[in-house]
Amino acid sequence: MPMTEDVEPQPPQPLRSGLSRRGLLGLAAGGGAAALVAAGAGGFLAGVAQRDGRQEPGSHSFFGAHQAGITTPVQEHLHFAAFDMMPRSDRDTLVELLQDWTYASARMTQGLEVSATGAVGGSPEAPPDDSGEALGLPAAALTVTFGFGPTLFENEDGDRYGIRERRPPKLERLPPFLGEDLDPAQSGGDLCVQVCADDPQVAVHAIRNLSRIAFGRAKLRWSQLGFGKTSRTTTDQHTPRNLFGFKDGTANILADDREALREHVWVADDDEPAWLAGGSYLVARKIAMLIETWDRVRLSEQEQIFGRDKGEGAPLSGGTEETAPKLSALDEHSHVRLAHPDANGGTRILRRGFNYVGGNNALGRMDAGLFFLAYQRDPEQFVSLQRRLSTDLLNEYIRHVGTGIWAIPAGVDEGSYIGAALFA
């Protein structure tokens, strides 16, 4: 039954050494090892492990002060998924799912299969526990990042999980913005999972198996594949290009800029609520690009719209890519001038965007664009920037078609699970 206000919250349980019974049932329903359920999860599944007790080369640990996938060097591929909890699910169901997802993610980020028996180690008379398409592939810098949406704390069914009073006051649905054409089927979600990797098959494998584990407890609401990062997060990464051909994210917050991260990205200890300290807020925007229209625009006009040279990426006010733009020398409605921190009271966000192409639409035009991911200490940072961009010349060539906002919990301690502080 749904959680009611009269039910006393229970302390979080420590992370078990394997998948829960329901997690195994989910794998079985989606093609997993049903034979394991009868014997019990704990006896069959080893604890979260690293290969030979060592960190897998080219991998990122799932554990740490902050979740991986935020300041981690941006990988080449994305699989983003939003989930809704199933009707009549309760607090125990949610906690158990987060524990199962933690266990599986900690293994997959080390290049391991979703469980100890994996794709071929179980009974030949039962469906395999792991879907198997990542067998033999390295970890490929896989990161898995989880978030909690506003509807997890309260929806039309009320306070399902007894956490309404712990909802971050700033975790509200984004306000409407000028020029939006949002599709509800590509927006929102109780939970989000951002998976990034340098191998697209590794990324898809992670979401596929997390979805199988969630069977009967949460259902996929929508998902998005992305390729070709459009922002950098480290100094040694080259600034990538978006599908309009321009360098993107030149002035992004970088992982070694600890002062900027503290000021603009991480929720502080004295922010509200206390359980979110060390976390962040994620805003996702699916931005369709009118490719064919853009491709008929003169180069000089394209550069005026962005405020940057297309080849070098330098501001039109002069210099190189890294030269600070002289805003007064740019068109007052150019993208760079409107978005620059100097024009927004110093407001900055951390970007992790990806290109996407979904084939062609009914008119025979490319279904393509930017899947924009922004991390910030306060969602108002994104809101104020987006309102500032209402007169952006670029708006003639883009449409915001999907959206979502999630609270991103802090990182996970070994032996715990994602979001445990919320249930403490």
Short mmCIF file of C-alpha atoms in Angstrom, two decimals:
data_model
loop_
_atom_site.label_atom_id
_atom_site.label_comp_id
_atom_site.label_asym_id
_atom_site.label_seq_id
_atom_site.Cartn_x
_atom_site.Cartn_y
_atom_site.Cartn_z
CA MET A 1 0.00 0.00 0.00
CA PRO A 2 1.16 3.62 -0.49
CA MET A 3 3.09 5.24 2.34
CA THR A 4 0.96 7.48 4.58
CA GLU A 5 1.90 10.31 6.89
CA ASP A 6 1.15 8.10 9.93
CA VAL A 7 3.88 5.60 9.15
CA GLU A 8 7.10 6.13 11.07
CA PRO A 9 10.16 6.32 8.76
CA GLN A 10 12.55 3.43 9.23
CA PRO A 11 16.34 3.80 9.22
CA PRO A 12 18.06 2.80 5.98
CA GLN A 13 19.34 -0.74 5.73
CA PRO A 14 22.99 -1.33 4.83
CA LEU A 15 23.83 -2.47 1.33
CA ARG A 16 23.42 -6.23 1.03
CA SER A 17 26.06 -8.44 -0.55
CA GLY A 18 23.94 -9.21 -3.59
CA LEU A 19 20.73 -8.40 -5.43
CA SER A 20 17.47 -8.60 -3.51
CA ARG A 21 14.87 -11.26 -4.18
CA ARG A 22 12.81 -8.74 -6.17
CA GLY A 23 15.91 -7.67 -8.08
CA LEU A 24 16.46 -11.25 -9.13
CA LEU A 25 12.80 -11.61 -10.01
CA GLY A 26 13.20 -8.54 -12.21
CA LEU A 27 16.13 -10.14 -14.00
CA ALA A 28 14.15 -13.32 -14.37
CA ALA A 29 11.16 -11.47 -15.84
CA GLY A 30 13.46 -9.64 -18.21
CA GLY A 31 15.56 -12.68 -19.01
CA GLY A 32 17.50 -13.17 -15.76
CA ALA A 33 18.43 -16.08 -13.51
CA ALA A 34 15.16 -17.19 -11.98
CA ALA A 35 16.91 -20.18 -10.45
CA LEU A 36 18.77 -17.87 -8.08
CA VAL A 37 15.58 -16.64 -6.47
CA ALA A 38 14.65 -19.97 -4.95
CA ALA A 39 18.02 -20.25 -3.26
CA GLY A 40 18.16 -16.64 -2.06
CA ALA A 41 20.29 -13.78 -3.26
CA GLY A 42 22.81 -13.63 -0.46
CA GLY A 43 24.12 -17.15 -0.88
CA PHE A 44 24.72 -16.88 -4.61
CA LEU A 45 25.98 -13.35 -5.19
CA ALA A 46 29.36 -12.06 -4.15
CA GLY A 47 29.73 -8.57 -2.73
CA VAL A 48 30.58 -5.56 -4.85
CA ALA A 49 34.06 -6.32 -6.13
CA GLN A 50 36.89 -5.03 -8.23
CA ARG A 51 38.94 -7.25 -10.51
CA ASP A 52 41.51 -9.06 -8.36
CA GLY A 53 40.90 -6.45 -5.68
CA ARG A 54 42.22 -3.65 -7.89
CA GLN A 55 40.61 -0.78 -9.73
CA GLU A 56 39.92 -1.76 -13.33
CA PRO A 57 42.15 0.29 -15.67
CA GLY A 58 40.18 2.97 -17.45
CA SER A 59 37.39 2.81 -14.91
CA HIS A 60 35.82 5.14 -12.36
CA SER A 61 34.81 3.90 -8.92
CA PHE A 62 31.10 4.11 -8.13
CA PHE A 63 31.98 5.15 -4.56
CA GLY A 64 33.20 8.56 -3.40
CA ALA A 65 32.25 11.91 -1.90
CA HIS A 66 30.38 12.94 -5.06
CA GLN A 67 28.70 10.80 -7.68
CA ALA A 68 30.83 10.03 -10.71
CA GLY A 69 29.57 11.39 -14.01
CA ILE A 70 29.52 15.06 -12.99
CA THR A 71 33.12 16.29 -12.91
CA THR A 72 34.40 13.03 -14.43
CA PRO A 73 36.09 13.64 -17.82
CA VAL A 74 33.17 13.67 -20.25
CA GLN A 75 32.95 10.40 -22.18
CA GLU A 76 31.94 10.00 -25.82
CA HIS A 77 28.54 8.33 -25.39
CA LEU A 78 25.41 8.78 -23.28
CA HIS A 79 22.37 6.69 -22.44
CA PHE A 80 20.02 8.72 -20.25
CA ALA A 81 16.86 7.18 -18.79
CA ALA A 82 13.99 8.45 -16.64
CA PHE A 83 11.91 6.01 -14.58
CA ASP A 84 8.61 6.19 -12.73
CA MET A 85 7.96 4.06 -9.69
CA MET A 86 5.15 1.56 -10.12
CA PRO A 87 1.70 2.29 -8.63
CA ARG A 88 1.21 1.00 -5.09
CA SER A 89 4.95 0.70 -4.52
CA ASP A 90 6.03 1.53 -0.96
CA ARG A 91 9.05 2.88 0.87
CA ASP A 92 10.67 -0.53 1.23
CA THR A 93 10.32 -1.11 -2.51
CA LEU A 94 12.07 2.16 -3.30
CA VAL A 95 14.93 1.59 -0.85
CA GLU A 96 15.41 -1.97 -2.07
CA LEU A 97 15.55 -0.81 -5.69
CA LEU A 98 18.19 1.81 -4.87
CA GLN A 99 20.23 -0.83 -3.06
CA ASP A 100 20.00 -3.19 -6.03
CA TRP A 101 20.93 -0.45 -8.48
CA THR A 102 23.92 0.47 -6.30
CA TYR A 103 25.14 -3.12 -6.22
CA ALA A 104 24.82 -3.59 -9.98
CA SER A 105 26.30 -0.17 -10.84
CA ALA A 106 29.32 -0.67 -8.61
CA ARG A 107 30.06 -3.90 -10.47
CA MET A 108 29.41 -2.63 -14.00
CA THR A 109 31.59 0.47 -13.55
CA GLN A 110 34.48 -1.92 -12.89
CA GLY A 111 33.84 -3.84 -16.10
CA LEU A 112 32.12 -6.68 -14.24
CA GLU A 113 28.82 -8.33 -15.06
CA VAL A 114 25.70 -7.27 -13.22
CA SER A 115 26.04 -10.17 -10.76
CA ALA A 116 28.53 -12.90 -9.90
CA THR A 117 26.80 -15.50 -12.08
CA GLY A 118 26.53 -13.07 -14.97
CA ALA A 119 25.69 -13.98 -18.55
CA VAL A 120 27.07 -17.54 -18.67
CA GLY A 121 27.80 -18.62 -15.09
CA GLY A 122 24.29 -19.68 -14.10
CA SER A 123 22.20 -22.72 -14.87
CA PRO A 124 21.98 -23.52 -18.60
CA GLU A 125 18.31 -24.28 -17.98
CA ALA A 126 17.55 -20.74 -16.80
CA PRO A 127 17.76 -17.37 -18.57
CA PRO A 128 21.13 -15.70 -17.90
CA ASP A 129 21.48 -13.11 -15.18
CA ASP A 130 23.32 -10.59 -17.35
CA SER A 131 22.23 -9.72 -20.89
CA GLY A 132 25.78 -10.39 -22.08
CA GLU A 133 26.37 -7.79 -24.81
CA ALA A 134 29.24 -6.26 -22.80
CA LEU A 135 31.09 -9.55 -22.31
CA GLY A 136 34.74 -9.08 -23.16
CA LEU A 137 34.48 -5.30 -23.26
CA PRO A 138 36.46 -3.09 -20.86
CA ALA A 139 34.82 -0.72 -18.39
CA ALA A 140 35.16 2.07 -21.02
CA ALA A 141 35.16 4.79 -18.32
CA LEU A 142 31.54 3.92 -17.46
CA THR A 143 29.81 6.16 -14.94
CA VAL A 144 26.29 5.80 -13.54
CA THR A 145 24.67 8.86 -11.93
CA PHE A 146 21.28 8.80 -10.17
CA GLY A 147 18.77 11.54 -9.39
CA PHE A 148 15.41 12.04 -7.63
CA GLY A 149 12.64 14.02 -9.32
CA PRO A 150 9.95 16.19 -7.68
CA THR A 151 7.30 13.52 -8.22
CA LEU A 152 9.25 11.00 -6.15
CA PHE A 153 8.52 13.10 -3.08
CA GLU A 154 4.85 13.69 -3.87
CA ASN A 155 2.54 13.12 -6.81
CA GLU A 156 -1.19 12.73 -7.42
CA ASP A 157 -1.14 9.68 -5.13
CA GLY A 158 0.29 11.74 -2.30
CA ASP A 159 3.30 11.04 -0.11
CA ARG A 160 3.95 7.49 -1.25
CA TYR A 161 7.26 6.98 0.50
CA GLY A 162 7.04 9.18 3.59
CA ILE A 163 9.61 11.65 2.22
CA ARG A 164 7.47 14.66 1.33
CA GLU A 165 8.84 16.67 4.26
CA ARG A 166 12.38 15.93 3.06
CA ARG A 167 11.83 17.28 -0.41
CA PRO A 168 14.39 19.97 -1.26
CA PRO A 169 12.53 23.30 -1.33
CA LYS A 170 14.30 24.19 -4.59
CA LEU A 171 13.27 20.96 -6.33
CA GLU A 172 10.31 22.30 -8.28
CA ARG A 173 9.16 21.73 -11.83
CA LEU A 174 10.85 24.20 -14.10
CA PRO A 175 8.76 27.24 -15.06
CA PRO A 176 7.68 27.66 -18.69
CA PHE A 177 10.14 29.33 -21.02
CA LEU A 178 9.55 31.27 -24.20
CA GLY A 179 9.60 29.13 -27.34
CA GLU A 180 9.19 25.74 -25.70
CA ASP A 181 7.35 22.90 -27.42
CA LEU A 182 7.67 20.29 -24.70
CA ASP A 183 6.59 16.68 -25.13
CA PRO A 184 5.36 15.21 -21.81
CA ALA A 185 6.46 11.78 -23.04
CA GLN A 186 10.06 13.06 -23.11
CA SER A 187 9.94 14.97 -19.84
CA GLY A 188 10.04 14.39 -16.08
CA GLY A 189 10.37 11.17 -14.13
CA ASP A 190 10.54 10.01 -10.50
CA LEU A 191 14.12 8.83 -10.97
CA CYS A 192 16.81 9.51 -13.54
CA VAL A 193 19.87 7.51 -14.50
CA GLN A 194 22.65 9.16 -16.49
CA VAL A 195 25.03 6.60 -17.98
CA CYS A 196 28.15 7.76 -19.81
CA ALA A 197 30.88 5.63 -21.37
CA ASP A 198 33.46 5.66 -24.14
CA ASP A 199 31.79 2.62 -25.73
CA PRO A 200 28.10 2.95 -26.71
CA GLN A 201 27.49 -0.76 -26.13
CA VAL A 202 28.75 -0.49 -22.55
CA ALA A 203 26.39 2.44 -21.93
CA VAL A 204 23.37 0.66 -23.41
CA HIS A 205 24.21 -2.50 -21.47
CA ALA A 206 24.09 -0.56 -18.19
CA ILE A 207 20.66 0.98 -18.77
CA ARG A 208 19.30 -2.29 -20.16
CA ASN A 209 20.30 -4.24 -17.05
CA LEU A 210 19.24 -1.56 -14.58
CA SER A 211 15.84 -1.59 -16.31
CA ARG A 212 15.64 -5.37 -15.95
CA ILE A 213 16.48 -5.16 -12.25
CA ALA A 214 13.74 -2.53 -11.79
CA PHE A 215 11.06 -4.74 -13.36
CA GLY A 216 7.89 -4.69 -11.24
CA ARG A 217 9.18 -1.79 -9.13
CA ALA A 218 9.89 1.00 -11.63
CA LYS A 219 9.17 1.38 -15.32
CA LEU A 220 11.03 3.26 -18.00
CA ARG A 221 9.33 6.57 -18.77
CA TRP A 222 11.64 7.78 -21.55
CA SER A 223 15.27 7.55 -22.58
CA GLN A 224 17.78 9.27 -24.84
CA LEU A 225 20.95 8.13 -26.57
CA GLY A 226 23.70 10.66 -27.16
CA PHE A 227 27.06 10.71 -28.89
CA GLY A 228 29.89 13.16 -29.36
CA LYS A 229 30.21 15.19 -26.16
CA THR A 230 29.51 18.89 -26.59
CA SER A 231 31.31 20.10 -23.46
CA ARG A 232 34.57 19.39 -21.71
CA THR A 233 35.14 19.03 -17.96
CA THR A 234 38.96 18.78 -17.82
CA THR A 235 41.77 20.97 -19.09
CA ASP A 236 43.27 18.19 -21.23
CA GLN A 237 40.07 17.71 -23.24
CA HIS A 238 39.64 19.62 -26.49
CA THR A 239 36.51 21.73 -26.78
CA PRO A 240 34.06 19.65 -28.85
CA ARG A 241 31.59 20.83 -31.47
CA ASN A 242 27.81 20.67 -31.58
CA LEU A 243 25.81 19.68 -34.67
CA PHE A 244 25.78 23.32 -35.85
CA GLY A 245 29.55 22.94 -36.21
CA PHE A 246 30.54 25.36 -33.44
CA LYS A 247 32.75 24.68 -30.46
CA ASP A 248 30.61 24.39 -27.37
CA GLY A 249 31.31 24.82 -23.67
CA THR A 250 34.57 26.79 -23.94
CA ALA A 251 33.94 28.50 -20.60
CA ASN A 252 32.59 25.40 -18.82
CA ILE A 253 33.47 24.79 -15.15
CA LEU A 254 36.35 22.30 -15.05
CA ALA A 255 37.01 19.50 -12.57
CA ASP A 256 40.15 21.10 -11.13
CA ASP A 257 38.44 24.41 -10.39
CA ARG A 258 37.45 23.46 -6.85
CA GLU A 259 36.44 26.99 -5.88
CA ALA A 260 33.99 27.24 -8.80
CA LEU A 261 32.61 23.78 -8.02
CA ARG A 262 31.99 24.76 -4.39
CA GLU A 263 30.32 28.01 -5.39
CA HIS A 264 28.27 26.89 -8.39
CA VAL A 265 27.84 23.07 -8.43
CA TRP A 266 27.89 21.29 -5.06
CA VAL A 267 25.12 21.71 -2.50
CA ALA A 268 26.80 23.06 0.64
CA ASP A 269 26.52 21.73 4.18
CA ASP A 270 24.52 24.78 5.23
CA ASP A 271 22.13 24.58 2.27
CA GLU A 272 18.72 22.96 2.67
CA PRO A 273 18.07 20.09 3.04
CA ALA A 274 21.06 18.68 4.94
CA TRP A 275 20.71 15.23 3.36
CA LEU A 276 21.54 16.67 -0.08
CA ALA A 277 24.88 18.18 1.00
CA GLY A 278 27.60 17.14 -1.44
CA GLY A 279 25.05 16.60 -4.17
CA SER A 280 23.78 18.86 -6.91
CA TYR A 281 20.76 19.58 -9.13
CA LEU A 282 20.51 18.30 -12.67
CA VAL A 283 18.50 19.94 -15.43
CA ALA A 284 18.13 17.99 -18.68
CA ARG A 285 16.84 19.62 -21.86
CA LYS A 286 16.29 17.92 -25.19
CA ILE A 287 16.90 20.65 -27.75
CA ALA A 288 15.93 19.90 -31.35
CA MET A 289 18.02 21.65 -33.97
CA LEU A 290 16.49 22.76 -37.27
CA ILE A 291 19.45 21.39 -39.19
CA GLU A 292 18.26 22.01 -42.74
CA THR A 293 17.32 25.62 -41.99
CA TRP A 294 20.65 26.28 -40.28
CA ASP A 295 22.63 24.78 -43.14
CA ARG A 296 21.28 27.49 -45.48
CA VAL A 297 22.47 30.35 -43.26
CA ARG A 298 25.54 32.36 -44.41
CA LEU A 299 28.73 31.67 -42.45
CA SER A 300 29.04 35.29 -41.37
CA GLU A 301 25.51 35.21 -39.95
CA GLN A 302 26.13 31.90 -38.19
CA GLU A 303 29.16 33.42 -36.49
CA GLN A 304 27.21 36.55 -35.53
CA ILE A 305 24.48 34.39 -33.96
CA PHE A 306 26.98 32.50 -31.79
CA GLY A 307 29.38 35.39 -31.26
CA ARG A 308 32.33 33.16 -32.11
CA ASP A 309 34.48 32.29 -35.11
CA LYS A 310 33.42 28.89 -36.46
CA GLY A 311 36.89 27.58 -37.19
CA GLU A 312 38.99 28.63 -34.20
CA GLY A 313 36.17 29.17 -31.73
CA ALA A 314 37.53 32.59 -30.80
CA PRO A 315 35.10 35.35 -29.80
CA LEU A 316 34.35 37.76 -32.63
CA SER A 317 35.79 40.51 -30.45
CA GLY A 318 39.24 39.02 -31.16
CA GLY A 319 41.87 36.66 -29.79
CA THR A 320 41.86 32.88 -29.53
CA GLU A 321 39.28 30.42 -28.24
CA GLU A 322 40.35 30.97 -24.63
CA THR A 323 40.33 34.77 -24.91
CA ALA A 324 37.67 36.39 -22.76
CA PRO A 325 35.10 37.98 -25.08
CA LYS A 326 34.61 41.73 -25.10
CA LEU A 327 30.84 41.62 -24.76
CA SER A 328 30.21 45.16 -25.96
CA ALA A 329 31.80 44.23 -29.31
CA LEU A 330 29.32 41.39 -29.92
CA ASP A 331 25.73 41.51 -31.14
CA GLU A 332 23.61 42.18 -28.08
CA HIS A 333 21.50 39.08 -28.84
CA SER A 334 24.37 36.71 -29.67
CA HIS A 335 24.53 33.49 -27.71
CA VAL A 336 27.93 34.15 -26.15
CA ARG A 337 26.99 37.65 -24.97
CA LEU A 338 23.69 36.60 -23.41
CA ALA A 339 25.06 33.46 -21.74
CA HIS A 340 28.36 34.83 -20.45
CA PRO A 341 28.73 35.03 -16.64
CA ASP A 342 29.68 38.72 -16.87
CA ALA A 343 26.20 39.40 -18.28
CA ASN A 344 24.48 37.25 -15.63
CA GLY A 345 25.84 38.40 -12.30
CA GLY A 346 28.58 35.75 -12.37
CA THR A 347 26.14 32.84 -12.68
CA ARG A 348 27.77 29.65 -13.98
CA ILE A 349 26.68 26.03 -14.52
CA LEU A 350 28.54 22.81 -15.26
CA ARG A 351 27.55 21.41 -18.66
CA ARG A 352 27.69 17.78 -19.90
CA GLY A 353 25.89 17.91 -23.24
CA PHE A 354 25.74 15.33 -26.05
CA ASN A 355 24.67 15.38 -29.68
CA TYR A 356 21.82 13.13 -30.73
CA VAL A 357 20.37 11.95 -34.04
CA GLY A 358 17.15 9.93 -34.10
CA GLY A 359 16.83 9.37 -37.85
CA ASN A 360 14.39 11.47 -39.87
CA ASN A 361 11.01 12.94 -38.97
CA ALA A 362 7.79 12.64 -40.96
CA LEU A 363 8.88 15.54 -43.20
CA GLY A 364 12.11 13.79 -44.13
CA ARG A 365 14.22 16.17 -42.07
CA MET A 366 16.84 15.14 -39.55
CA ASP A 367 15.60 14.45 -36.04
CA ALA A 368 18.72 15.79 -34.39
CA GLY A 369 19.95 18.17 -31.77
CA LEU A 370 21.58 18.63 -28.39
CA PHE A 371 20.79 16.72 -25.21
CA PHE A 372 21.76 19.40 -22.71
CA LEU A 373 22.73 18.40 -19.17
CA ALA A 374 23.44 21.13 -16.60
CA TYR A 375 24.59 20.64 -13.00
CA GLN A 376 24.22 23.48 -10.52
CA ARG A 377 24.04 24.15 -6.80
CA ASP A 378 20.68 25.88 -7.20
CA PRO A 379 18.14 25.35 -10.03
CA GLU A 380 17.63 29.12 -10.13
CA GLN A 381 21.02 29.33 -11.83
CA PHE A 382 19.60 27.52 -14.85
CA VAL A 383 16.27 29.35 -14.72
CA SER A 384 17.88 32.79 -14.73
CA LEU A 385 20.20 31.86 -17.60
CA GLN A 386 17.40 30.38 -19.67
CA ARG A 387 15.25 33.48 -19.19
CA ARG A 388 18.22 35.60 -20.21
CA LEU A 389 18.44 33.57 -23.44
CA SER A 390 14.86 34.39 -24.41
CA THR A 391 16.14 36.90 -26.99
CA ASP A 392 18.99 34.69 -28.22
CA LEU A 393 19.37 34.81 -32.02
CA LEU A 394 19.91 31.06 -31.87
CA ASN A 395 16.27 30.50 -30.86
CA GLU A 396 15.19 30.75 -34.49
CA TYR A 397 16.99 27.47 -35.17
CA ILE A 398 16.25 25.38 -32.05
CA ARG A 399 13.24 24.04 -30.14
CA HIS A 400 13.22 22.77 -26.55
CA VAL A 401 11.16 19.56 -26.78
CA GLY A 402 11.95 17.70 -23.53
CA THR A 403 12.82 18.66 -19.98
CA GLY A 404 13.41 17.39 -16.47
CA ILE A 405 14.91 18.32 -13.11
CA TRP A 406 16.30 16.03 -10.44
CA ALA A 407 18.09 16.32 -7.10
CA ILE A 408 21.39 14.47 -7.38
CA PRO A 409 22.41 12.89 -4.06
CA ALA A 410 25.98 12.97 -2.85
CA GLY A 411 28.31 10.08 -3.56
CA VAL A 412 28.05 6.65 -1.99
CA ASP A 413 30.18 5.23 0.81
CA GLU A 414 31.20 1.62 0.43
CA GLY A 415 28.67 -0.53 2.26
CA SER A 416 25.89 2.01 1.72
CA TYR A 417 23.63 2.81 -1.24
CA ILE A 418 22.66 5.74 -3.40
CA GLY A 419 20.47 8.29 -1.59
CA ALA A 420 20.69 6.55 1.80
CA ALA A 421 20.80 9.90 3.63
CA LEU A 422 17.31 10.71 2.34
CA PHE A 423 15.87 7.78 4.32
CA ALA A 424 17.93 8.25 7.50
#
